[in-house]
C-alpha cells in the first residue's frame, strides 16, 4: 500500500499511517461495529457478481440465471435495450439498460413485494404505481378513476355518428364473410363500483351521481343497427342478483362470472350464429362463501362440461366440475370457437359435430355424435 | 448514470472499484483507471457533448500555459478572459439560448414585430458545474494560487472526476490539486467511511427526497385555484424538505464515493435549516457554490472594498447571478434576487435584529424567509408562485376540492422535520454533534444505516426513476 502524503494528511486532519502490512491493516479495521457496513458492501458485491453471471449465461444457458424463486406474476419481460447509434444518442438505450437491469435483478420481486406490503401494512395505502385502494378494500387503477371522474355527459354527435357508422361497416364486412359480429360494451370497475371509490378520487363525493356516459353511445349503436351488448348495464343489473361480486376486489377487470354473463348475452344477441346460445345455470361451489367476492362456483352447462371433461369422450355424464373460477372454461370455450371458425370451410362434417357438442343444447344425442365423429376421424387417420 | 441507479450500484460502481483496488498499485495506473471510468460515466449520459468538453479542456490547458508564459499583465488578462469567455459561452449557449429567444420573441411580438423561433437546445448534464470548475482552474492559475496542471491527464481527471461530475460539489482546482497529484491509494478506513457516507446519501435520496417529491408534486401539479391554505403550506413544506434531502443526499453520495477512492472533498452542507439569518443560511447551504461566488464573482466585483452602497450592490448581483445559474426561468431569477435582497437587509439591520431574539426564534424567522424563497424555486411560473404565497398568507383560504395526501408522505415529512429539529436541539447540548454520537454508538448507528440502506435499495428498485433536483442545473 502506498504511503499517504503526510502534508495532505496534516492538511485534512488525518493522521499519517505508517506502512503496515495490508492484511494486518485490514484485520485491524474489521471491528465488530463495521460489520453491517461490510455486510451491505457484500450484498452489493453479490448482486454485481450475479449480474455478471447472468450476462454470461443469458444466451446459451438461460436456465442457469440467478433469479428470484418467486417471480412477480403477470409482469411482462422487459423489451431488450435497443443497441443502435440513434437510440444511444437519444438516451433510449441508457434508460432501457438501467430499467432492464433493475427488473432482471434477483431481488426485484422481493423489493416490489416488500415495498408494497410495508406501505399497505403501515399506512393502508397502495405503493404500486397507478393502483389505488378504495373503500372495502377495492382496488382500482387510476386511469379508470380519472376517466370516470372526467365524465361530463357531453359528447360530439358527429364523432359518435362516425364511430357507429364504422362499426356498422365492420359488422357488414364480417357478415359478408360469414362471421358473426356483436359489439360488447365492457364495463369499467370505477363506474360499476363507484360507491367504493377512494376518497382521493376527484369525484368521490358525487361518484354515484355521475352523468351516464353510455346512453348516447347505445343510442348511436341502435340507430346504426349494430348488434350490441351493454356489458356495463348488464353488470349493474346483475350486481344485486348475483351472490358474488362481478369484479374481483383485487382486480381491475370483471371476473369470469361477469364475463360468462356477458358471453351469454353476446350469444343471445346473435342466436342464429353457428355457436348458438350459451346458456347456463350456476350456483356457488360447495364451501364457497356467498357474500365474499371470491368466485368459487361451478357452471353447469353442456359447454363447460365438454371443455372440462377428458377430450369430450364422456357421454355427458358426470357433473360439471366445480372450479375456483370459470376462467379456464371460458378460455377453452374461446379456443374451441376459434378452432371452429378456422375449420369451417375445410371440415363441414366435423364442424357440425363440434357445433352440436360444444355450442348446442345439452343432449345425449349430440354427445354420441361427438364420440362417433372422433372415432371416425381416428379410423380415417389410422388408415 | 446516477449513483442510485441499478446500472451504477450493481455494475459500474463495483466494477470500477474492484479494478481500482486490484490494478491500482501504481499512481499513474490509478489516475488512468479513474479517468477512464469518469469518461465512460459521462459519455454514457452525454455521448456527443463529451467531445466539446474535451475540446474545452484542451483550450483551458493551453490558455493556462499562455497565462503563465506571458510576462505582460495585459496579455495574461487577455488569455484569462479568452478562457473564461469560452467556458461561459458553452454555458450560455446550452442553458440560456432558449430562454433568451422566448423572451425576445415575446418582446418583439409585443412591439408588433416579427418574432423569432429557435429550436430547444438540450441541456447537457452537469454543464453548470463543469463550467464553474473549469473557470476556477484558469483564475487560480492567473492569480498564482496554483501552478498549471502537471499534465493533461491530471487536469482532465479534475474536470471529469465522476463522483462530483453531475451535480457537484463545485470543487475548486486549488482545493484538490495536491490530492490529484498525490493520488493516494484508498485504505480500509477510506472505504468504510466513504461507503457509509454513500449509504447515508442513498437513504436520504430514495427514502426521504423521493417520497417528499411525490407530496410536493401532488400539490404543485394542481390548479392553484383548487388549493387552500393548508394545501399550499403542505406543498411548500414538502418541497422544503425534499430539496434539502435530495441535494444533501447527492452531496453525501459524491463525497462518500470520492472518499472510497481516497479523495477528500469539502463539505457542501452544514445543517442549513438551523440557520439564524439568511447570511448564516448561505454559509451552510450549497457551500461550494457560495464559496465559488465569493471568490470568483464577489471579489472581482470589488467585494466590500468600494464603499457600502457598492458592497450591497455586489451582494445582490452575486445572488442574482446565483439565481440565473440555477436555471433559465424567471422563477429562479426571482428566487436569486429575493435572496440577494435579504443578504443586503442582513447587512443593513436584519442580522442585528435577529441576534436580539432567542436562537430558535431567529431560526423560525429565517426558515419562513427560506420557505417563501423555495416557493419561487419550485413554482412553474411567477403566477403560480404569487398565487401560492397569497394562499399561504391567508389562513381562511379554503380548497375547492378535497385533496387527500397519502399518510406515508405526511409521516416522512414529519420525520424529516424531526431530523431538522434534532439538528437544532443538538446545538444546545455542549460538546455534542451527531457524527461523534454515531461513532460512539457505532454498532447501533451502522446497523440502523444498513437496514435503511437496504430498504432504500428496495424502494429504488421498485419505484420508477426520479432524478436529482440539481441534475437539471
Tab-separated table of C-alpha atoms in Angstrom, chain A residues 81 83 91-105, chain B residues 1-2 4-10 44 460-461 465:
chain	number	residue	atom	x	y	z
A	81	UNK	CA	-32.467	-2.454	-24.934
A	83	UNK	CA	-28.333	-1.000	-29.275
A	91	UNK	CA	-30.733	8.262	-24.459
A	92	UNK	CA	-33.162	5.427	-25.121
A	93	UNK	CA	-30.509	2.742	-24.774
A	94	UNK	CA	-29.312	4.062	-21.452
A	95	UNK	CA	-32.799	4.207	-19.966
A	96	UNK	CA	-33.643	0.739	-21.184
A	97	UNK	CA	-30.407	-0.790	-19.908
A	98	UNK	CA	-30.834	0.649	-16.450
A	99	UNK	CA	-34.505	-0.289	-16.245
A	100	UNK	CA	-33.895	-3.811	-17.526
A	101	UNK	CA	-31.004	-4.361	-15.153
A	102	UNK	CA	-33.195	-3.411	-12.235
A	103	UNK	CA	-36.126	-5.562	-13.335
A	104	UNK	CA	-33.983	-8.602	-14.019
A	105	UNK	CA	-32.280	-8.320	-10.650
B	1	UNK	CA	-25.968	7.308	-14.996
B	2	UNK	CA	-26.984	8.224	-11.465
B	4	UNK	CA	-28.588	5.085	-7.122
B	5	UNK	CA	-29.471	3.536	-10.478
B	6	UNK	CA	-29.102	-0.261	-10.738
B	7	UNK	CA	-26.559	0.188	-13.520
B	8	UNK	CA	-24.246	2.198	-11.265
B	9	UNK	CA	-24.945	0.405	-7.976
B	10	UNK	CA	-24.763	-3.154	-9.238
B	44	UNK	CA	-22.853	7.115	-21.163
B	460	UNK	CA	-35.154	2.364	-5.606
B	461	UNK	CA	-35.538	-0.919	-7.481
B	465	UNK	CA	-36.915	6.642	-11.628
